[in-house]
PDB file of C-alpha atoms and ligand atoms in Angstrom:
ATOM      1  CA  MET C   1       0.023   0.063  -0.056  1.00 69.00           C
ATOM      2  CA  ILE C   2       3.016   2.374   0.691  1.00 74.00           C
ATOM      3  CA  LYS C   3       4.237   1.939  -2.753  1.00 77.00           C
ATOM      4  CA  SER C   4       0.799   2.814  -4.358  1.00 73.00           C
ATOM      5  CA  ILE C   5       0.338   5.766  -1.988  1.00 72.00           C
ATOM      6  CA  LEU C   6       3.799   7.135  -2.830  1.00 77.00           C
ATOM      7  CA  SER C   7       2.899   6.672  -6.552  1.00 72.00           C
ATOM      8  CA  GLY C   8      -0.136   8.670  -5.694  1.00 73.00           C
ATOM      9  CA  TRP C   9       1.786  11.468  -4.285  1.00 74.00           C
ATOM     10  CA  LYS C  10       3.851  11.352  -7.593  1.00 75.00           C
ATOM     11  CA  ASN C  11       0.742  11.340  -9.775  1.00 70.00           C
ATOM     12  CA  TYR C  12      -0.395  14.304  -7.566  1.00 70.00           C
ATOM     13  CA  LEU C  13       2.553  16.382  -8.115  1.00 74.00           C
ATOM     14  CA  ALA C  14       2.743  15.346 -11.946  1.00 67.00           C
ATOM     15  CA  LYS C  15      -1.003  16.052 -12.552  1.00 58.00           C
ATOM     16  CA  SER C  16      -1.386  13.601 -15.361  1.00 56.00           C
ATOM     17  CA  GLU C  17      -4.462  14.702 -17.508  1.00 50.00           C
ATOM     18  CA  VAL C  18      -5.910  10.888 -17.519  1.00 47.00           C
ATOM     19  CA  THR C  19      -5.357  10.259 -13.863  1.00 72.00           C
ATOM     20  CA  GLU C  20      -6.687  13.539 -13.106  1.00 83.00           C
ATOM     21  CA  ALA C  21      -9.977  12.512 -15.002  1.00 88.00           C
ATOM     22  CA  VAL C  22     -10.165   9.306 -12.840  1.00 92.00           C
ATOM     23  CA  ALA C  23      -8.963  11.212  -9.606  1.00 91.00           C
ATOM     24  CA  LYS C  24     -11.781  13.490 -10.132  1.00 94.00           C
ATOM     25  CA  LYS C  25     -14.546  10.727 -10.255  1.00 96.00           C
ATOM     26  CA  ARG C  26     -12.991   9.029  -7.344  1.00 96.00           C
ATOM     27  CA  ALA C  27     -12.814  12.218  -5.429  1.00 96.00           C
ATOM     28  CA  ALA C  28     -16.522  12.809  -5.720  1.00 97.00           C
ATOM     29  CA  LEU C  29     -17.276   9.464  -4.345  1.00 98.00           C
ATOM     30  CA  CYS C  30     -15.115  10.056  -1.319  1.00 98.00           C
ATOM     31  CA  ALA C  31     -16.582  13.572  -0.746  1.00 97.00           C
ATOM     32  CA  ALA C  32     -19.889  11.779  -0.283  1.00 97.00           C
ATOM     33  CA  CYS C  33     -18.618   9.181   1.846  1.00 98.00           C
ATOM     34  CA  PRO C  34     -18.719   9.176   5.782  1.00 98.00           C
ATOM     35  CA  HIS C  35     -15.085   7.678   5.957  1.00 98.00           C
ATOM     36  CA  ALA C  36     -13.562  11.013   4.619  1.00 97.00           C
ATOM     37  CA  GLN C  37     -12.285  12.910   7.431  1.00 96.00           C
ATOM     38  CA  GLN C  38     -10.529  16.266   7.500  1.00 94.00           C
ATOM     39  CA  GLY C  39      -6.835  15.657   8.896  1.00 89.00           C
ATOM     40  CA  LYS C  40      -5.130  18.336  11.100  1.00 86.00           C
ATOM     41  CA  LEU C  41      -1.705  17.242   9.387  1.00 83.00           C
ATOM     42  CA  LEU C  42      -2.967  17.410   5.944  1.00 83.00           C
ATOM     43  CA  ALA C  43      -4.173  21.078   6.398  1.00 81.00           C
ATOM     44  CA  PHE C  44      -1.144  22.535   4.497  1.00 82.00           C
ATOM     45  CA  VAL C  45      -1.968  20.205   1.519  1.00 83.00           C
ATOM     46  CA  LYS C  46      -3.661  22.227  -1.399  1.00 88.00           C
ATOM     47  CA  ASP C  47      -5.457  20.377  -3.918  1.00 88.00           C
ATOM     48  CA  THR C  48      -7.128  21.202  -7.284  1.00 89.00           C
ATOM     49  CA  LEU C  49      -9.572  18.733  -6.262  1.00 92.00           C
ATOM     50  CA  LYS C  50     -11.374  20.590  -3.427  1.00 94.00           C
ATOM     51  CA  GLU C  51     -13.612  17.469  -2.576  1.00 95.00           C
ATOM     52  CA  VAL C  52     -10.580  15.791  -1.072  1.00 95.00           C
ATOM     53  CA  GLU C  53      -8.501  18.787  -0.043  1.00 94.00           C
ATOM     54  CA  GLY C  54      -6.971  18.187   3.436  1.00 94.00           C
ATOM     55  CA  ALA C  55      -8.969  14.814   3.764  1.00 95.00           C
ATOM     56  CA  TYR C  56      -8.014  11.352   4.485  1.00 95.00           C
ATOM     57  CA  CYS C  57      -9.599   7.995   4.533  1.00 95.00           C
ATOM     58  CA  ASN C  58     -10.474   6.788   8.079  1.00 95.00           C
ATOM     59  CA  GLN C  59     -10.752   3.047   6.822  1.00 95.00           C
ATOM     60  CA  CYS C  60      -7.028   2.989   5.687  1.00 93.00           C
ATOM     61  CA  GLY C  61      -5.563   6.046   6.984  1.00 91.00           C
ATOM     62  CA  CYS C  62      -4.383   7.265   3.475  1.00 91.00           C
ATOM     63  CA  PRO C  63      -4.462  11.150   2.390  1.00 91.00           C
ATOM     64  CA  LEU C  64      -7.064  11.405  -0.139  1.00 93.00           C
ATOM     65  CA  SER C  65      -5.102  13.644  -2.480  1.00 90.00           C
ATOM     66  CA  ALA C  66      -2.704  10.964  -3.060  1.00 87.00           C
ATOM     67  CA  LYS C  67      -5.071   7.881  -2.726  1.00 89.00           C
ATOM     68  CA  VAL C  68      -7.424   9.067  -5.434  1.00 91.00           C
ATOM     69  CA  ARG C  69      -4.387   9.360  -7.641  1.00 88.00           C
ATOM     70  CA  SER C  70      -2.943   5.975  -6.889  1.00 85.00           C
ATOM     71  CA  ASN C  71      -3.369   2.525  -8.156  1.00 84.00           C
ATOM     72  CA  ASP C  72      -4.730   1.755  -4.626  1.00 86.00           C
ATOM     73  CA  ILE C  73      -8.394   0.609  -4.135  1.00 91.00           C
ATOM     74  CA  CYS C  74     -11.246   1.946  -1.856  1.00 96.00           C
ATOM     75  CA  PRO C  75     -11.177  -0.214   1.117  1.00 96.00           C
ATOM     76  CA  ILE C  76     -15.097  -0.498   0.950  1.00 98.00           C
ATOM     77  CA  ASN C  77     -15.122  -0.965  -2.986  1.00 97.00           C
ATOM     78  CA  LYS C  78     -16.717   2.406  -3.603  1.00 97.00           C
ATOM     79  CA  TRP C  79     -14.272   2.866  -6.498  1.00 96.00           C
TER      80      TRP C  79
HETATM   81  S1  SF4 D 101     -11.541   5.519  -0.346  1.00 52.53           S
HETATM   82 FE1  SF4 D 101     -13.411   4.652   0.072  1.00 52.53          FE
HETATM   83  S2  SF4 D 101     -13.771   4.354   2.223  1.00 52.53           S
HETATM   84 FE2  SF4 D 101     -12.137   5.961   1.961  1.00 52.53          FE
HETATM   85  S3  SF4 D 101     -13.230   7.967   1.899  1.00 52.53           S
HETATM   86 FE3  SF4 D 101     -12.957   7.201  -0.193  1.00 52.53          FE
HETATM   87  S4  SF4 D 101     -14.901   6.131  -0.691  1.00 52.53           S
HETATM   88 FE4  SF4 D 101     -14.867   6.341   1.556  1.00 52.53          FE
END
């Protein structure tokens, strides 16, 4: 999982067009999910996907800005 999250951060920094399109759909699903929480330590992370800015998933603990851009999966199969 760490590898895919690191890949997500790399994708986040690179902002690939295709990955952003997929990430946007995932971010919308995360934004409507009760497991998306705002993280105090992520408050400094700015994101073009405002739906997940500063948020993490409380099911896996991953920062959502990176997770939605990684090859990881949603732990409850929403995407
Ligand atoms: S990754 Fe899945 S469980 Fe986590 S916040 Fe997004 S939709 Fe919810």
